[in-house]
Coordinates of C-alpha atoms (C1' of nucleotides) in Angstrom, one line a residue:
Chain W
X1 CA 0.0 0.0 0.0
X2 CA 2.9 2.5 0.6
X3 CA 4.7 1.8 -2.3
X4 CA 1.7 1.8 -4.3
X5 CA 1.4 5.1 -2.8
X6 CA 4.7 6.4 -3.2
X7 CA 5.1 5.5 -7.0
X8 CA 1.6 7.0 -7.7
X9 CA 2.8 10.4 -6.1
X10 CA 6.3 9.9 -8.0
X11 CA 4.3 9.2 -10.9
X12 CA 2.7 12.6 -11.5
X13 CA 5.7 14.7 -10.2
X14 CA 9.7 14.4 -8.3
X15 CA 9.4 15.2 -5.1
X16 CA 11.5 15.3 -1.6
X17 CA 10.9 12.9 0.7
X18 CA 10.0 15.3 3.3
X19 CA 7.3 16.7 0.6
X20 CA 6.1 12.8 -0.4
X21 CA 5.7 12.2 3.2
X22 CA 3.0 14.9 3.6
X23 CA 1.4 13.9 0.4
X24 CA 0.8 10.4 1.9
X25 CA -0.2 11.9 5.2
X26 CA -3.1 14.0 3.5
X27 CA -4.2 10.5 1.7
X28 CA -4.0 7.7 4.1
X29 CA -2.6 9.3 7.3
X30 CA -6.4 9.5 8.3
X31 CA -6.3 5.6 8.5
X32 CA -2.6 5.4 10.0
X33 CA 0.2 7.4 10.3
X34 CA 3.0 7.5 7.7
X35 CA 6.2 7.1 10.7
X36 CA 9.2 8.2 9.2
X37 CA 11.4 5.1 10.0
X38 CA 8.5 3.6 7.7
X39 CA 8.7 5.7 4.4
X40 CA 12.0 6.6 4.4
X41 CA 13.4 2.8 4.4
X42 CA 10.6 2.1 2.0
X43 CA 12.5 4.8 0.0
X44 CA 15.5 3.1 -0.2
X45 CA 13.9 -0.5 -1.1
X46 CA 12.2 1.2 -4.2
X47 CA 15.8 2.9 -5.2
X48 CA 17.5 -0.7 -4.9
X49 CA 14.9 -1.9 -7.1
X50 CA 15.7 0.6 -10.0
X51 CA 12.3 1.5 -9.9
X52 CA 13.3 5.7 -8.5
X53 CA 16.4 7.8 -8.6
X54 CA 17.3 10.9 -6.2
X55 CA 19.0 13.6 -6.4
X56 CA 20.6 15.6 -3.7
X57 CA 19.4 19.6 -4.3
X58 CA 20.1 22.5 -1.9
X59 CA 17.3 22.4 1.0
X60 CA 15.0 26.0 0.5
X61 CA 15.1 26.1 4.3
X62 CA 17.2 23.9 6.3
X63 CA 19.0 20.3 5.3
X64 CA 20.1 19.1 1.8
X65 CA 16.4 17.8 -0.4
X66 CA 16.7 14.2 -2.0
X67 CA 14.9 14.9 -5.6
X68 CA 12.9 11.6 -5.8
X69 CA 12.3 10.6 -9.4
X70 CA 10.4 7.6 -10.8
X71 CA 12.7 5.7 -14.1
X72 CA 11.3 3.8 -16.7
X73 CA 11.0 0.7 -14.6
X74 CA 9.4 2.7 -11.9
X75 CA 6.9 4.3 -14.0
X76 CA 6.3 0.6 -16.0
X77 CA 5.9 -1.2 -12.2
X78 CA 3.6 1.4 -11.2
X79 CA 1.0 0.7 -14.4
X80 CA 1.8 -2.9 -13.7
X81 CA 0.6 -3.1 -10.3
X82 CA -2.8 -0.9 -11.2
X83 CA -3.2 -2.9 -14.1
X84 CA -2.4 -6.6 -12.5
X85 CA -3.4 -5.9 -8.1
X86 CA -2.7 -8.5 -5.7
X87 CA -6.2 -9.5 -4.5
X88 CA -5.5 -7.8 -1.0
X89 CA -6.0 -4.6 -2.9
X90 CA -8.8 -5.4 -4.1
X91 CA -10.5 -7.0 -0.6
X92 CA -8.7 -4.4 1.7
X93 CA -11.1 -1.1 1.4
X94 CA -7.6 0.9 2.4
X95 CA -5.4 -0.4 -0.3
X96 CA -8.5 -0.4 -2.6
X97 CA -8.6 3.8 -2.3
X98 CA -5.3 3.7 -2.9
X99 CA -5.1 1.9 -5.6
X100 CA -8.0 3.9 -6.8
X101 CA -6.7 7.5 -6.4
X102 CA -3.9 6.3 -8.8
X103 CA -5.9 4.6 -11.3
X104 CA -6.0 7.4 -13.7
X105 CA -2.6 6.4 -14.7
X106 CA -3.4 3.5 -16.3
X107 CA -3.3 4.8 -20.0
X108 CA -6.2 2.0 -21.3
X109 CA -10.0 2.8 -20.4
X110 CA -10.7 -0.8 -20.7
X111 CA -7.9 -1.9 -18.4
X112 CA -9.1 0.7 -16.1
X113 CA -12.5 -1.1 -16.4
X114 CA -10.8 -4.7 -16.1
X115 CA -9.9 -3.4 -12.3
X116 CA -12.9 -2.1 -11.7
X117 CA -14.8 -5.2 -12.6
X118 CA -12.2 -7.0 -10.4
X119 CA -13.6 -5.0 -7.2
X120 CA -17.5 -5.5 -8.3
X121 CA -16.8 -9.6 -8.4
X122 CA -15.4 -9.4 -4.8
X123 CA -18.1 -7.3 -3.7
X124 CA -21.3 -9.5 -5.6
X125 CA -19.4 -12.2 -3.5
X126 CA -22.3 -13.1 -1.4
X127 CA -20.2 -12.7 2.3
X128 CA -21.3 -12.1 6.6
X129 CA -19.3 -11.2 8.8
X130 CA -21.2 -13.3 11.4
X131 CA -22.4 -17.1 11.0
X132 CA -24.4 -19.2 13.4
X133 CA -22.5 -23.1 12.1
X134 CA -22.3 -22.3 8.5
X135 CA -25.5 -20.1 8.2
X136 CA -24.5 -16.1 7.4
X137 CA -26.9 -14.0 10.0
X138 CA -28.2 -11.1 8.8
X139 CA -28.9 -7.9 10.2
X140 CA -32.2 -8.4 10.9
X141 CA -31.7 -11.6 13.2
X142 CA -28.7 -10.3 15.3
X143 CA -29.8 -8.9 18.7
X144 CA -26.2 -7.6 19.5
X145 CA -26.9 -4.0 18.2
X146 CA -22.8 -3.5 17.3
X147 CA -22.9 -6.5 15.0
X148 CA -25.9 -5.1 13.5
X149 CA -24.1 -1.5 13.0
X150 CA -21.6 -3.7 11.4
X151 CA -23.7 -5.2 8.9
X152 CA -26.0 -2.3 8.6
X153 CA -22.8 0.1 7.7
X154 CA -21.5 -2.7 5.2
X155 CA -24.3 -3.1 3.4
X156 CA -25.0 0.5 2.6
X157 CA -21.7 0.8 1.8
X158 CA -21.4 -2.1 -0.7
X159 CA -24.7 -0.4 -2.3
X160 CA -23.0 3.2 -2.6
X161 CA -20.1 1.4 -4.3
X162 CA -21.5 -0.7 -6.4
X163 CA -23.9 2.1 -8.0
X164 CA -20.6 3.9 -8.5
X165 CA -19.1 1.2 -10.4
X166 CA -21.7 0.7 -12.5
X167 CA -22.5 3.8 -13.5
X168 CA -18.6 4.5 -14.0
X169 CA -18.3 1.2 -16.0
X170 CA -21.2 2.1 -18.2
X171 CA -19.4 5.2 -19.3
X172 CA -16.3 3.4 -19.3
X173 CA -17.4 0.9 -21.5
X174 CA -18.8 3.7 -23.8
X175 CA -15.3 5.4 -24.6
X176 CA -14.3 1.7 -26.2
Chain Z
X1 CA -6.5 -7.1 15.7
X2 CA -5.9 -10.6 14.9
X3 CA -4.9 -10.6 19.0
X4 CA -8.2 -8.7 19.4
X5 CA -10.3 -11.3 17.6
X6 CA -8.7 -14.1 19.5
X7 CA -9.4 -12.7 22.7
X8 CA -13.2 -11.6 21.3
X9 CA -14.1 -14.8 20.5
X10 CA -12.6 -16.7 23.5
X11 CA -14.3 -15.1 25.6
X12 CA -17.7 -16.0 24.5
X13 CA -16.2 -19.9 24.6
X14 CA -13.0 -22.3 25.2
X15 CA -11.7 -23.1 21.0
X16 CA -9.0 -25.5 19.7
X17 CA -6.8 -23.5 17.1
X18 CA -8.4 -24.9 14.2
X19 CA -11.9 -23.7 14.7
X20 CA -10.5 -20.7 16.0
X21 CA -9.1 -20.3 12.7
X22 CA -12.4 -20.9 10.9
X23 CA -14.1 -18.0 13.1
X24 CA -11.5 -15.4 12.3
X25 CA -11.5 -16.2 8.4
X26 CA -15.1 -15.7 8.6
X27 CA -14.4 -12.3 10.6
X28 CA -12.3 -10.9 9.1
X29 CA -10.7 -13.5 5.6
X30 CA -12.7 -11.6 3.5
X31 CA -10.7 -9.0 4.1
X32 CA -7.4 -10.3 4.3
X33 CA -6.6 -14.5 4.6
X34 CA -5.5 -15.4 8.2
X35 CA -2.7 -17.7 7.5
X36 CA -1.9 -20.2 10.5
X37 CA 1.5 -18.9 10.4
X38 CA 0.3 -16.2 11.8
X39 CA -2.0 -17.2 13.7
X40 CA -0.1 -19.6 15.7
X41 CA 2.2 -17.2 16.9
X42 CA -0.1 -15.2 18.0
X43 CA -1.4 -18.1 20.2
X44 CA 1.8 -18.7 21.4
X45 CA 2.4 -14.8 21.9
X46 CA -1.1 -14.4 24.0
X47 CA -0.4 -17.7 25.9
X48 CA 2.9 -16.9 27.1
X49 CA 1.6 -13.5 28.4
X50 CA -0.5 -15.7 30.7
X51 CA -3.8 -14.1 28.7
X52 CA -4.9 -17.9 27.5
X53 CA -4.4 -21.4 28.7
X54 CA -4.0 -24.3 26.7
X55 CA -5.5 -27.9 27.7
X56 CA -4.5 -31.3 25.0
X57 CA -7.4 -32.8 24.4
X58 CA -7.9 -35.6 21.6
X59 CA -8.4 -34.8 18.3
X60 CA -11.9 -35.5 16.8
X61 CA -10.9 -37.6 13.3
X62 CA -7.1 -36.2 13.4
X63 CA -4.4 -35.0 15.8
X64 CA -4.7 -34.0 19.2
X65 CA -6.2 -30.5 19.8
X66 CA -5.0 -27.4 22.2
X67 CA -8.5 -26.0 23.4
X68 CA -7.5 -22.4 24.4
X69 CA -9.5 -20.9 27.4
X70 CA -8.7 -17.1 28.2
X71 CA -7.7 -16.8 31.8
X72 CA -8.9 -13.7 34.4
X73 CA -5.8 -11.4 32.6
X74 CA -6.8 -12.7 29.0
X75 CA -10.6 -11.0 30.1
X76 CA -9.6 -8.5 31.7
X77 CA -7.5 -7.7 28.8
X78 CA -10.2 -8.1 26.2
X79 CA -12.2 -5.5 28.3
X80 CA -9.3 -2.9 28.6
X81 CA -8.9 -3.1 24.6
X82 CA -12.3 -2.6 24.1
X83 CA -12.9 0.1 26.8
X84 CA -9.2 1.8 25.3
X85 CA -8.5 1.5 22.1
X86 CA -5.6 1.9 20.3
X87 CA -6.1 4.7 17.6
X88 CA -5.8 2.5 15.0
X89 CA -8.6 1.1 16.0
X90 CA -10.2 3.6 15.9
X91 CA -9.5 5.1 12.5
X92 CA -8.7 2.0 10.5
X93 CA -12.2 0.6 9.3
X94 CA -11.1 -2.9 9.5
X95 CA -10.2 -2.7 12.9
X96 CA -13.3 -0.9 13.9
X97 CA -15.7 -3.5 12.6
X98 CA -13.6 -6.0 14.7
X99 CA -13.9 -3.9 18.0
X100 CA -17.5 -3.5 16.9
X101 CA -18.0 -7.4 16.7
X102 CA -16.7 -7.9 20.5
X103 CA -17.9 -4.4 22.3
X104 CA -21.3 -6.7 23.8
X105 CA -18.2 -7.8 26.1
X106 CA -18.0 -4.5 27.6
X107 CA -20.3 -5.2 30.4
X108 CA -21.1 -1.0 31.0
X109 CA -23.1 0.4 28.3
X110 CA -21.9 4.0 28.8
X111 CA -18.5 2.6 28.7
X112 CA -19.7 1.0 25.3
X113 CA -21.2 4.4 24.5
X114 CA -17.6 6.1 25.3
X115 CA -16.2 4.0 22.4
X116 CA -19.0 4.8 19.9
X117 CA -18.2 8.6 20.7
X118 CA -14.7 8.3 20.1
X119 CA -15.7 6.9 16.3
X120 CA -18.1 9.8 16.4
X121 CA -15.6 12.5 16.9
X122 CA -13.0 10.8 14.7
X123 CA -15.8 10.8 11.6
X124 CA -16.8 14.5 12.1
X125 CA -13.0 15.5 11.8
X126 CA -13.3 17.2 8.5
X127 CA -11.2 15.3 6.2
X128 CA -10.7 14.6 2.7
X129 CA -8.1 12.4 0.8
X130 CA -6.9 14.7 -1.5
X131 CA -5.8 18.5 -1.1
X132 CA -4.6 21.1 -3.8
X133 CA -2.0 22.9 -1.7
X134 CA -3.8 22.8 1.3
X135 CA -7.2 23.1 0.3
X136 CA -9.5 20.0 0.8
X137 CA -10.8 18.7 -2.7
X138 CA -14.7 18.4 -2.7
X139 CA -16.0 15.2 -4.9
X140 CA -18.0 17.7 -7.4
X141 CA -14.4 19.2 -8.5
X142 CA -12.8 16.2 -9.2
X143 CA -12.7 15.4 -12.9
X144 CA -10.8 12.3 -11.9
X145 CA -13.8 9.8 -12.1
X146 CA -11.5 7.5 -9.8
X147 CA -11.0 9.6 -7.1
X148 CA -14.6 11.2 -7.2
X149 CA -15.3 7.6 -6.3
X150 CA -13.0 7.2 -3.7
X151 CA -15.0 10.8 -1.9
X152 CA -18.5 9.9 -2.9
X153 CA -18.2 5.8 -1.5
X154 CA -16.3 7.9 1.8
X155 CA -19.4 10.2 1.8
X156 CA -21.9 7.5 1.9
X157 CA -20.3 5.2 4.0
X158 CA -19.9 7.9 6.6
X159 CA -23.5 9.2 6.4
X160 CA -24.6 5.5 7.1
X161 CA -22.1 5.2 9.8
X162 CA -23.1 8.4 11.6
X163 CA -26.7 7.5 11.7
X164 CA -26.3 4.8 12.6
X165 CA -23.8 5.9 15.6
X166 CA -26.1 8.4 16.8
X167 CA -29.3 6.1 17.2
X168 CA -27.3 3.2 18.4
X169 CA -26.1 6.6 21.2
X170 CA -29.7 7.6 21.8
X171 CA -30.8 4.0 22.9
X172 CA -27.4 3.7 24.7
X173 CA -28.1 6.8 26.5
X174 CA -31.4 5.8 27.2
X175 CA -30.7 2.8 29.4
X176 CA -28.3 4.9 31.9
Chain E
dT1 C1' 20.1 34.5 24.6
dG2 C1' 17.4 30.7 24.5
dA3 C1' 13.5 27.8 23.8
dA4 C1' 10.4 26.0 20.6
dC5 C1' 9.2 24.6 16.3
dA6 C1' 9.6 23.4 11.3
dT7 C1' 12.5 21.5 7.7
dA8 C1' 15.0 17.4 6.2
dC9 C1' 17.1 13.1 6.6
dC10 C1' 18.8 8.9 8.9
dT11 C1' 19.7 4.3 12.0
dC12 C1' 18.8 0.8 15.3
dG13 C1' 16.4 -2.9 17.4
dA14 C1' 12.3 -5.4 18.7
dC15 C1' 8.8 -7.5 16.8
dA16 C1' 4.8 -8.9 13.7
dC17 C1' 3.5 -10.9 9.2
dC18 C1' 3.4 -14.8 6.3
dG19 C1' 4.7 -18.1 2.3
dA20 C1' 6.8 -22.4 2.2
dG21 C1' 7.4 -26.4 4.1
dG22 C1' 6.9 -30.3 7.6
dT23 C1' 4.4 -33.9 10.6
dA24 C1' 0.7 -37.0 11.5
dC25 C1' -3.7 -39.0 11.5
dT26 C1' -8.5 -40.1 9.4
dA27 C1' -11.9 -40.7 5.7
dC28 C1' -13.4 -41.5 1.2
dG29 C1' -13.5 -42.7 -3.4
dT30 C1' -11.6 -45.8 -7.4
Chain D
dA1 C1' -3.4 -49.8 -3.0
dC2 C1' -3.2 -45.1 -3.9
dG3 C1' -4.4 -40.4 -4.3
dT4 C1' -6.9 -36.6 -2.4
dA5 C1' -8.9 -34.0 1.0
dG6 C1' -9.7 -32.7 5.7
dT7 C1' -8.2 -32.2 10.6
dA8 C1' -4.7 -30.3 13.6
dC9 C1' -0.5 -28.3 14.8
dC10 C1' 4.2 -26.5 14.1
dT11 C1' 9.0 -24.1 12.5
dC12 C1' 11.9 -21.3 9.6
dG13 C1' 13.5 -17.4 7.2
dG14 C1' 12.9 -13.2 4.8
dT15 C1' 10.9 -9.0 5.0
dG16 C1' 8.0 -5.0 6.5
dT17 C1' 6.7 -2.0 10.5
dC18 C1' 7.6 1.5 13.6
dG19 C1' 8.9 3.8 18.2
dA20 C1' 12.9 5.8 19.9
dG21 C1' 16.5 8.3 19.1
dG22 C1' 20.1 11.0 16.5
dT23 C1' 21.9 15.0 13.3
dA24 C1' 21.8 19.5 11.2
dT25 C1' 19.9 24.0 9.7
dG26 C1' 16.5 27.9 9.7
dT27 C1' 12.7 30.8 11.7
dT28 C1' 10.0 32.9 15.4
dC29 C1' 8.9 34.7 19.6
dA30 C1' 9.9 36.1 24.3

DNA sequence: TGAACATACCTCGACACCGAGGTACTACGT
DNA sequence: ACGTAGTACCTCGGTGTCGAGGTATGTTCA
C-alpha cells in the first residue's frame, strides 16, 4: 500500500521525501500514520529496485532535499501493479482507495474497467461477517446492536459502491 | 487485531486453534486471509503473556487438539482493549468493525457508548483524501472519475455510519 | 540568549507478518 | 493400494513496520 502510494505520487511529479511524506499523510494518514522510520526505508527499497532515482538539491530552508524521481521501470511497475493488483488490494477497502486514487494512470479505459470489474466480483461475492455453524446472519436476526451496526454500515456501503461502479463502468465501457 | 479477535471470541467460549481459525476467516478473511503462520504465533504470543491457557485434548478424526481458554488477565484484557483502544482502532475501518463485533463484552453500556463517541468524533474531523495545496478537494471538483469515487463511496459510508452511531447513542443513552 | 518549532534526513532494534514447508492422522472414493 | 482432501499443529527465514532516538539548519517569539 505504501509503495503503491509512493510511485503513484512519483508518478505525476519528483518530489523530496520530506514533501512525499505529507502527500501520503493527506491521503492515508487519516487511517494510520505515515512514521518516518517507515517511508524513508521504503525509499530506499524502491531505489535498490531501480524503480526511483534521487538527487541531492540544496534544501530552501534547512537540510540538503533528495529529488525523488520515478525511471522507466518505476513508472512501468507502477501501471503494472494498477493494471495486474494482488487480491488484498482489491479485498482491503484501504489499499482499494489507494489503488484507486492512482488509477488514472493506467493509460487504457478498458484496463481501467478490467480493475474495476475486479472489485464489483469481490463485492457480488455473497459474504457475513457473522455465522451461526455455517449459516450467514443477517442484520435483521442479530440482537447484538454493534454486530448489527456492522452489517448495517456494510451493506450501505457495498450499495453506494457498487452504484458507483456501474454507473462509472457504463461510461467506461462507452469510450471503447 | 488478529490478537483482538482471539481474545473476542474466546471469551464467549474455550476453542481449539483450528476452529479458531475458521471464526476469524469468517471475521475478518474476506478482508485479508488469516494464514496459521500467523495465527499460531499469536497463540503462542497471547499464551505466554498468561492471557490464554491451553489444555491437550484428543483430536476428533485427526491429531490432538489445544483447546485455548482465556484466563482472568486474558478478560480483563479483552475488556481494557475494548474500553481503550488503540487509535488505529479507531480510524482504521477494519479494525473498527472488529472492536464493533466484540464491544457486547464490555459489560457497562456508557462505557460501550464512550467507544462509539470516540468513532463519532473521529468521523466528524473534517477530512478529505486529496488537497490542492492545502485546500480539501470536494467530490464535485474532481474530474478524476476515480477519485470522485473514492469521496463519494467515503461520503456515503460515513452518512450510514453516523446515523447509525447516533441512534445506536440515543438507545445507549437511554438505558443509563 | 534561548527555547520552541519546522525542515529534512537517517539508523537501530524489537517484533509482527506470512509463504513455504513439515508432521501425523482419518476418511473417502476408485 | 493409492491419491486426495480434511483435521490439527508446528517451525523457519525473509521482510516490512515503527517507536525511539540522532543529526543538522533555519525561523519565530519572548
Amino acid at each position: 500500500m505504501l509503495e503503491l502510494a509512493i510511485l503513484g505520487f512519483l508518478y505525476d511529479t519528483p518530489l523530496h521525501g520530506y514533501e512525499l511524506r505529507k502527500r501520503l499523510t493527506a491521503l492515508i494518514g487519516h487511517v494510520r500514520p505515515v512514521p518516518e522510520s517507515t517511508l524513508y526505508p521504503a525509499i530506499k527499497r524502491l531505489e535498490k529496485a531501480g524503480l526511483l532515482a534521487r538527487e541531492t538539491q540544496p534544501g530552501a530552508t534547512a537540510a540538503p532535499r533528495q529529488v525523488l524521481t520515478l525511471t522507466g521501470p518505476g513508472r512501468a511497475q507502477l501501471r503494472d501493479r494498477l493494471a495486474s493488483p494482488e487480491r488484498a488490494d482489491i479485498t482491503d477497502e484501504n489499499r482499494w482507495f489507494v489503488l484507486l486514487a492512482f488509477l488514472r494512470h493506467l493509460p487504457d479505459p478498458s484496463a481501467q474497467a478490467d480493475v474495476l470489474r475486479r472489485r464489483l466480483v469481490f463485492l457480488e461475492e455473497p459474504a457475513s461477517f457473522f455465522y451461526e455453524g455455517d449459516r450467514p446472519l443477517r442484520a435483521e436476526e442479530m440482537e447484538d446492536p454493534f454486530r448489527r451496526g456492522v452489517l448495517t454500515i456494510a451493506r450501505a456501503t457495498g450499495e453506494a459502491e457498487l452504484g458507483w461502479l456501474r454507473t462509472t463502468l457504463e461510461s467506461l465501457d462507452g469510450h471503447v
